Amino acid sequence: MDYVIHLIILVLLYSIVAVSLNLLVGYIGLLSVGHAAFFGIGAFGSGLLAYYLKVHFLWGMLFGAVIAILAGVLVSIPALRVKDEFLVLLTIGFNMVVFGFLVTQQDLTGGRWGKFGIPVLSFFGISLSTPAKALPVIFVFSAVCFAISWRLTHSPFGRVLKAIRDDENAARSLGKNILKFKVLVFIIGAGMAAIAGSLWAHYHAYVEPRAFTVAESMFLLALVVIGGSANLWGSVLAAFLLITIPEVLTFIPGAETGMVPISAVRVAIYGALMVAFMRFRPKGLLPEHRAILTKNNMYVPIPAEERDKILQLDGTLSSPSSNGNKLVAPLQVEGVSKYFGGLKAVDNIAFSLPEGKITALIGPNGAGKTTIFNLITGFLKSDGGTISLRGLNITNQPPHRINHLGLVRSFQEVRVFSNMPVLDNVLVACGRQRGEQLGWLFLRPWKVAQDERENRYRAMAYLDIFGLAERAKILASELAFAEQKLLMLACLLATRANVLLIDELVSGIDPGSIDRVMSLVRQLKNLGKTICIIEHNIDVVKNVADMAYFLSEGKVIAVGTPSELMANPELTKIYFGV
Amino acid sequence: MGILLAQLAVNGVIFGALYALLGLSWNIIYGTTSIFHFAHALIFVVAAYAAVLVTMNIGLPLVVGFMAAIIAGVSLGWVIELSIYRPLRKLGASQTIIFGASLGTLILGEAIAHIVFKPFPRRLLGFSIQPINIGDITFTTLHAGTVILSVLVILAVGQYLRRTKSGKAIRAVGSNAEMAEALGIRRERIFLLVFAIGSGVGAIAGVLHTLDSVANPYMGIPLVFPAFIVTFVGGVGSISGVVVGGLLLGLAENVSLAWLDKDYTIMISFAILLAVIILRPRGLFGSKRD
Amino acid sequence: MLLELKDLEVGYSKKIVVHGLSMGIDQGEIVALIGHNGAGKTTTLKCILGLLQPTRGKIIYKGGDITGYSPADKVRHGISFLPQERFIFPELSVRENLDIGAYTVEDDAESTIERIYQLFPILNERARQRSSTLSGGERRMLGLGMILLTKPQLLLLDEPSLGLAPVLVKSFMEMLKNIREEFGTSILLVEQNVKQAMEIARRVYVMKMGRIILEENASTLLQRDEWWDLF
């Protein structure tokens, strides 16, 4: 019986670590192959502190968690800025360094052979030295860790994580501070693994470096991947299967005689499973959960008057871009340049957007139009010049901050968060939410729930305007292409930004839907938004734009109404050569 | 101290040669295919055991052992590419999934090696190892042989890539795969070719390492990690990079022994990797790729 | 008809970029394909070469259906493609780039490359330099040189004048005419610079939102005025 309980405890501990890794891998898409290092830091930190200072294991756990979090911060600084291949190497290297440290510091850690005599788990003086006695405590810790992870991922915060994983730049343009989220999840994952490590140390009353090698990290990754990334129950299930089933194998006759090395067979099994899953069922055992806080009644369309009320309310809300002096242009670009090597992509450009109108940027290929959008929204650093939003200098500010100030953009390639439902896509866009901040999320959940209800109502209103209310529940990847474009516009509206930059309004849309898109853009204008579009379809420009700037080779050549520009033979020559 | 440093430097060059060879074996695959071929670690294991079986168990000369190792290594490389990477590519799998499959293959492969070959270290004999003394510096004939063979192999591969039609095709695919296809180069065939070359060179490196050490089922990862570091430090797709990167790593690890304990060596490699990632992500000789 | 496209439909994941496209090119003809950005011109060219597979429709070349062929096979059948961007191997030298171009040449690649040097003397001067050091115009020449080496019977060019100074564009177009006259090569030319394209083309197709909206003789089209309406 003790043996069974011991197995359950192992499953619980590995579940915590796997769940903590899933936060990194499944929710942010950070492929860490060194997570066992945090497990080990927690185990050694906690065990050694309790051993040397003779303190209660909870102090040890706190100590271990703090060290793990500090290490996590240090590792995250390079790790979050580099591409995937480097991240893999960095995390492996980190694991090896920690392992190396544990092995070399013999006096402190007991070196390769580890340290015996770690104080056992205890509560109120009672020593929990048998599996049966330790189980309740370990179960409680596991449940709490799982609950915290659950809350984190099934919340507005978790929604942002998935958005970041699906399309980082789109999330950035919708106002999310990517770095902050990634670092937070990294250190939460590290801390949680450390807590499991501490329990491990005090349960076994012994720590050894061998339990925290790169091979262990690979096992943890296998658990996450096989269980299903972004599915917490999946990680628990995988831990259960991959720990208990190999144990069952030890009861096969022949195992005793050592003919077949059981430990290697175990490893072969999970290696084979990992390959098989990647090849045939990459989503893992349990697929990613779809929506956050699924309550089906939340997807009900709302009546038209309610919707209009919401839009009116939006119109009165203040943001720097709507609040400021109406005499100053919503967006002003002065003397902005951008060089790529020797190439002048944008050459000392100056223009401004008129209030409440639709302005088009037109011109031949390579004129620098998208580059300008990138410069305005902070996706590229400019080599000179000023960009101001209602008088506020926003030159070279990061994209998420520019979003908060009331300017938002769309991308040439349609970027929606494919693995999330349509409604959730719009919710991500609904500005800074309390539910995205950890403090509110854990300390005042009722406020977060209230905000969420209001936001959902609003989001349904936006979807309604674009005719997508019926599609609220389905995954964004299942929408037709034209619908995805409309979803993207709905997200722009949801940000309540007053200045909208739309890159390629109708490209790729079937001719039948173009009229609909054009009328919706006009509706946006009627709501008081200032809009700038890049468009190559001349019909659309004539139909929709009040004014246009003609760009060529990075310079503004002319400005006027579309008809004026098209009647200008100079421009016709530049564009067509005739 | 001067003599100690000189000895360590010589050791550094010897290690550097092997690291360069390891780096070359992985660089040519990653540089051409962009696959993070983690399972490459298995090539070293398979090569080592093939050589051990042929030379120690069967009793044939070491040269035959080398050939068996190369055949085994190339075969395994092809099996992995054809049964895992290519089907996943055809399905349009993401880089993460392909990496996961590679990792799983490595885990599975090591376990199989453990089961089949048993975890006891196997020695590989057949090369007469004599000490060579130059002044106060010593090394062995094996070390000299390793350096010479590494230099020859790297030169040969370098010339092959420079001068032959298929060598240039490999570089073309690594540089701009779409344009290469538009000029008639068959990408899948080139992939097989680089897997063959990379696995073959890796097999040679694996045997050289085993001659100086032992073969065991878990020898793969400690050899593939330097291969990664040398590739990224030297620059993806660069032969000069592989040489300089290998020497840099070898010298740094060995010369540091004058001051640090050998268990700290891993930190040196980590520090170099970190420096490159932060200061010059494209590596010493690499080109700016998007 | 050397090349015939029948009811071609091409898309990327969800987006259908080309709908029901039908067009044809005769032996030794220069045909221009014009239209606004995003109209589907590049997609059409890539599909002809096989870099993209059509979801519907057929590509008939010299009477045979080559729709499913790989790019490598199509090149060996005489079709060649010069993309709008990223059409050289920047880490390789100019000469090495040309060597790649000559990959499908069975024998005597040397003298074939000599002819390219005669066409573009500047490439001979810079033969040993890394091709990343070439200017925009020189790169275009290198790109064209590379695909000419494949001895194409059908040349697909995607906005070859992009980024070239006007005087270079003129000589470039002259060169295309000469290539057609000397080798009998057919050319399908995608261009935004409409005038230049139509000065050497015999026929023009106008594409808009993924469909052909007009097919006319170049000379007739040149007389027109409402360019903006076509785009």
Tab-separated table of N, CA, C and O in Angstrom, chain A residues 314-372:
chain	number	residue	atom	x	y	z
A	314	ASP	N	-18.345	54.597	-26.307
A	314	ASP	CA	-16.953	54.567	-26.770
A	314	ASP	C	-16.537	55.932	-27.284
A	314	ASP	O	-15.441	56.401	-27.033
A	315	GLY	N	-17.449	56.545	-28.017
A	315	GLY	CA	-17.117	57.818	-28.646
A	315	GLY	C	-16.820	58.906	-27.625
A	315	GLY	O	-16.081	59.840	-27.907
A	316	THR	N	-17.404	58.767	-26.433
A	316	THR	CA	-17.195	59.826	-25.451
A	316	THR	C	-16.011	59.544	-24.552
A	316	THR	O	-15.588	60.393	-23.792
A	317	LEU	N	-15.477	58.367	-24.641
A	317	LEU	CA	-14.375	58.027	-23.751
A	317	LEU	C	-13.129	58.784	-24.143
A	317	LEU	O	-12.872	59.031	-25.314
A	318	SER	N	-12.348	59.083	-23.158
A	318	SER	CA	-11.159	59.857	-23.478
A	318	SER	C	-9.955	58.962	-23.623
A	318	SER	O	-9.799	57.958	-22.938
A	319	SER	N	-9.143	59.308	-24.552
A	319	SER	CA	-7.824	58.711	-24.666
A	319	SER	C	-6.987	59.829	-25.250
A	319	SER	O	-7.553	60.756	-25.824
A	320	PRO	N	-5.719	59.780	-25.085
A	320	PRO	CA	-4.923	60.904	-25.589
A	320	PRO	C	-5.244	61.271	-27.034
A	320	PRO	O	-5.255	62.436	-27.392
A	321	SER	N	-5.557	60.254	-27.835
A	321	SER	CA	-5.761	60.596	-29.231
A	321	SER	C	-7.099	61.283	-29.457
A	321	SER	O	-7.287	61.987	-30.435
A	322	SER	N	-8.041	61.101	-28.552
A	322	SER	CA	-9.322	61.769	-28.765
A	322	SER	C	-9.475	62.955	-27.846
A	322	SER	O	-10.253	63.856	-28.093
A	323	ASN	N	-8.681	62.935	-26.789
A	323	ASN	CA	-8.875	63.906	-25.734
A	323	ASN	C	-8.253	65.263	-26.020
A	323	ASN	O	-8.692	66.279	-25.542
A	324	GLY	N	-7.208	65.200	-26.763
A	324	GLY	CA	-6.376	66.405	-26.861
A	324	GLY	C	-7.026	67.525	-27.650
A	324	GLY	O	-8.182	67.463	-28.059
A	325	ASN	N	-6.248	68.505	-27.862
A	325	ASN	CA	-6.648	69.703	-28.567
A	325	ASN	C	-7.096	69.370	-29.990
A	325	ASN	O	-6.329	68.870	-30.798
A	326	LYS	N	-8.348	69.659	-30.293
A	326	LYS	CA	-8.865	69.288	-31.595
A	326	LYS	C	-8.252	70.115	-32.711
A	326	LYS	O	-8.480	69.862	-33.884
A	327	LEU	N	-7.519	71.146	-32.349
A	327	LEU	CA	-6.893	71.935	-33.406
A	327	LEU	C	-5.611	71.284	-33.912
A	327	LEU	O	-5.101	71.635	-34.961
A	328	VAL	N	-5.105	70.373	-33.107
A	328	VAL	CA	-3.896	69.676	-33.540
A	328	VAL	C	-4.299	68.415	-34.292
A	328	VAL	O	-5.231	67.729	-33.909
A	329	ALA	N	-3.568	68.136	-35.365
A	329	ALA	CA	-3.917	66.963	-36.181
A	329	ALA	C	-3.805	65.687	-35.374
A	329	ALA	O	-2.926	65.568	-34.519
A	330	PRO	N	-4.677	64.731	-35.613
A	330	PRO	CA	-4.609	63.478	-34.865
A	330	PRO	C	-3.256	62.794	-35.033
A	330	PRO	O	-2.726	62.220	-34.103
A	331	LEU	N	-2.721	62.843	-36.239
A	331	LEU	CA	-1.425	62.235	-36.448
A	331	LEU	C	-0.595	63.134	-37.342
A	331	LEU	O	-1.053	63.558	-38.401
A	332	GLN	N	0.611	63.424	-36.900
A	332	GLN	CA	1.487	64.277	-37.705
A	332	GLN	C	2.853	63.627	-37.830
A	332	GLN	O	3.446	63.208	-36.831
A	333	VAL	N	3.314	63.537	-39.051
A	333	VAL	CA	4.633	62.954	-39.316
A	333	VAL	C	5.509	64.046	-39.908
A	333	VAL	O	5.126	64.673	-40.893
A	334	GLU	N	6.693	64.247	-39.302
A	334	GLU	CA	7.549	65.329	-39.804
A	334	GLU	C	8.977	64.854	-39.997
A	334	GLU	O	9.611	64.423	-39.039
A	335	GLY	N	9.481	64.982	-41.198
A	335	GLY	CA	10.894	64.710	-41.454
A	335	GLY	C	11.365	63.321	-41.091
A	335	GLY	O	12.491	63.124	-40.676
A	336	VAL	N	10.498	62.349	-41.248
A	336	VAL	CA	10.859	60.985	-40.841
A	336	VAL	C	11.587	60.262	-41.955
A	336	VAL	O	11.197	60.315	-43.110
A	337	SER	N	12.667	59.570	-41.595
A	337	SER	CA	13.435	58.796	-42.572
A	337	SER	C	13.735	57.423	-42.032
A	337	SER	O	13.735	57.209	-40.822
A	338	LYS	N	13.997	56.512	-42.934
A	338	LYS	CA	14.418	55.168	-42.534
A	338	LYS	C	15.359	54.623	-43.587
A	338	LYS	O	15.012	54.586	-44.779
A	339	TYR	N	16.532	54.222	-43.155
A	339	TYR	CA	17.512	53.652	-44.076
A	339	TYR	C	17.717	52.174	-43.769
A	339	TYR	O	17.856	51.786	-42.629
A	340	PHE	N	17.743	51.366	-44.802
A	340	PHE	CA	18.133	49.966	-44.643
A	340	PHE	C	19.450	49.796	-45.374
A	340	PHE	O	19.484	49.684	-46.594
A	341	GLY	N	20.539	49.798	-44.620
A	341	GLY	CA	21.828	49.762	-45.297
A	341	GLY	C	21.949	51.028	-46.118
A	341	GLY	O	21.787	52.129	-45.630
A	342	GLY	N	22.178	50.908	-47.414
A	342	GLY	CA	22.307	52.109	-48.224
A	342	GLY	C	20.977	52.576	-48.786
A	342	GLY	O	20.863	53.651	-49.367
A	343	LEU	N	19.951	51.760	-48.593
A	343	LEU	CA	18.676	52.045	-49.246
A	343	LEU	C	17.820	52.996	-48.407
A	343	LEU	O	17.572	52.760	-47.240
A	344	LYS	N	17.360	54.069	-49.058
A	344	LYS	CA	16.471	55.000	-48.345
A	344	LYS	C	15.036	54.517	-48.543
A	344	LYS	O	14.398	54.863	-49.528
A	345	ALA	N	14.529	53.777	-47.588
A	345	ALA	CA	13.164	53.281	-47.751
A	345	ALA	C	12.158	54.411	-47.564
A	345	ALA	O	11.148	54.487	-48.246
A	346	VAL	N	12.454	55.278	-46.599
A	346	VAL	CA	11.584	56.426	-46.344
A	346	VAL	C	12.486	57.650	-46.263
A	346	VAL	O	13.455	57.653	-45.521
A	347	ASP	N	12.177	58.665	-47.048
A	347	ASP	CA	13.102	59.781	-47.209
A	347	ASP	C	12.488	61.096	-46.777
A	347	ASP	O	11.814	61.770	-47.562
A	348	ASN	N	12.720	61.468	-45.533
A	348	ASN	CA	12.315	62.793	-45.060
A	348	ASN	C	10.833	63.085	-45.332
A	348	ASN	O	10.482	64.082	-45.946
A	349	ILE	N	10.009	62.181	-44.870
A	349	ILE	CA	8.581	62.265	-45.194
A	349	ILE	C	7.821	63.142	-44.211
A	349	ILE	O	8.097	63.112	-43.010
A	350	ALA	N	6.881	63.907	-44.730
A	350	ALA	CA	6.023	64.700	-43.852
A	350	ALA	C	4.590	64.610	-44.342
A	350	ALA	O	4.315	64.796	-45.527
A	351	PHE	N	3.680	64.300	-43.447
A	351	PHE	CA	2.257	64.362	-43.785
A	351	PHE	C	1.464	64.350	-42.497
A	351	PHE	O	1.991	64.066	-41.428
A	352	SER	N	0.201	64.658	-42.597
A	352	SER	CA	-0.651	64.566	-41.416
A	352	SER	C	-2.010	64.035	-41.818
A	352	SER	O	-2.412	64.115	-42.981
A	353	LEU	N	-2.694	63.473	-40.856
A	353	LEU	CA	-4.008	62.910	-41.133
A	353	LEU	C	-5.078	63.894	-40.698
A	353	LEU	O	-5.056	64.372	-39.568
A	354	PRO	N	-6.008	64.215	-41.579
A	354	PRO	CA	-7.091	65.126	-41.198
A	354	PRO	C	-8.078	64.431	-40.260
A	354	PRO	O	-8.310	63.232	-40.367
A	355	GLU	N	-8.637	65.229	-39.369
A	355	GLU	CA	-9.560	64.741	-38.350
A	355	GLU	C	-10.776	64.043	-38.946
A	355	GLU	O	-11.429	64.557	-39.847
A	356	GLY	N	-11.059	62.875	-38.441
A	356	GLY	CA	-12.302	62.206	-38.806
A	356	GLY	C	-12.470	61.869	-40.274
A	356	GLY	O	-13.591	61.693	-40.745
A	357	LYS	N	-11.386	61.765	-41.012
A	357	LYS	CA	-11.513	61.436	-42.431
A	357	LYS	C	-10.726	60.173	-42.751
A	357	LYS	O	-9.895	59.726	-41.959
A	358	ILE	N	-10.976	59.644	-43.935
A	358	ILE	CA	-10.218	58.491	-44.395
A	358	ILE	C	-9.165	58.962	-45.389
A	358	ILE	O	-9.497	59.531	-46.431
A	359	THR	N	-7.929	58.753	-45.056
A	359	THR	CA	-6.818	59.144	-45.927
A	359	THR	C	-6.178	57.893	-46.500
A	359	THR	O	-5.978	56.925	-45.781
A	360	ALA	N	-5.845	57.927	-47.778
A	360	ALA	CA	-5.200	56.769	-48.382
A	360	ALA	C	-3.751	57.074	-48.693
A	360	ALA	O	-3.395	58.202	-49.039
A	361	LEU	N	-2.896	56.062	-48.547
A	361	LEU	CA	-1.520	56.168	-49.016
A	361	LEU	C	-1.439	55.292	-50.250
A	361	LEU	O	-1.708	54.092	-50.186
A	362	ILE	N	-1.158	55.916	-51.403
A	362	ILE	CA	-1.045	55.104	-52.613
A	362	ILE	C	0.306	55.345	-53.252
A	362	ILE	O	1.003	56.302	-52.921
A	363	GLY	N	0.646	54.466	-54.177
A	363	GLY	CA	1.921	54.617	-54.854
A	363	GLY	C	2.431	53.268	-55.305
A	363	GLY	O	1.926	52.235	-54.858
A	364	PRO	N	3.412	53.283	-56.185
A	364	PRO	CA	3.915	52.014	-56.726
A	364	PRO	C	4.591	51.164	-55.655
A	364	PRO	O	4.792	51.599	-54.523
A	365	ASN	N	4.942	49.971	-56.035
A	365	ASN	CA	5.640	49.025	-55.165
A	365	ASN	C	6.926	49.636	-54.621
A	365	ASN	O	7.625	50.337	-55.322
A	366	GLY	N	7.217	49.356	-53.383
A	366	GLY	CA	8.494	49.807	-52.847
A	366	GLY	C	8.514	51.284	-52.500
A	366	GLY	O	9.560	51.859	-52.232
A	367	ALA	N	7.327	51.926	-52.465
A	367	ALA	CA	7.305	53.358	-52.158
A	367	ALA	C	7.529	53.614	-50.687
A	367	ALA	O	7.744	54.744	-50.283
A	368	GLY	N	7.412	52.600	-49.859
A	368	GLY	CA	7.679	52.792	-48.437
A	368	GLY	C	6.434	52.889	-47.573
A	368	GLY	O	6.510	53.277	-46.419
A	369	LYS	N	5.291	52.512	-48.126
A	369	LYS	CA	4.038	52.735	-47.402
A	369	LYS	C	3.943	51.907	-46.125
A	369	LYS	O	3.667	52.438	-45.043
A	370	THR	N	4.183	50.603	-46.248
A	370	THR	CA	4.102	49.772	-45.045
A	370	THR	C	5.197	50.144	-44.065
A	370	THR	O	5.009	50.100	-42.850
A	371	THR	N	6.371	50.533	-44.595
A	371	THR	CA	7.454	50.964	-43.724
A	371	THR	C	7.000	52.135	-42.870
A	371	THR	O	7.312	52.210	-41.678
A	372	ILE	N	6.256	53.046	-43.467
A	372	ILE	CA	5.763	54.202	-42.709
A	372	ILE	C	4.849	53.747	-41.583
A	372	ILE	O	4.955	54.221	-40.447
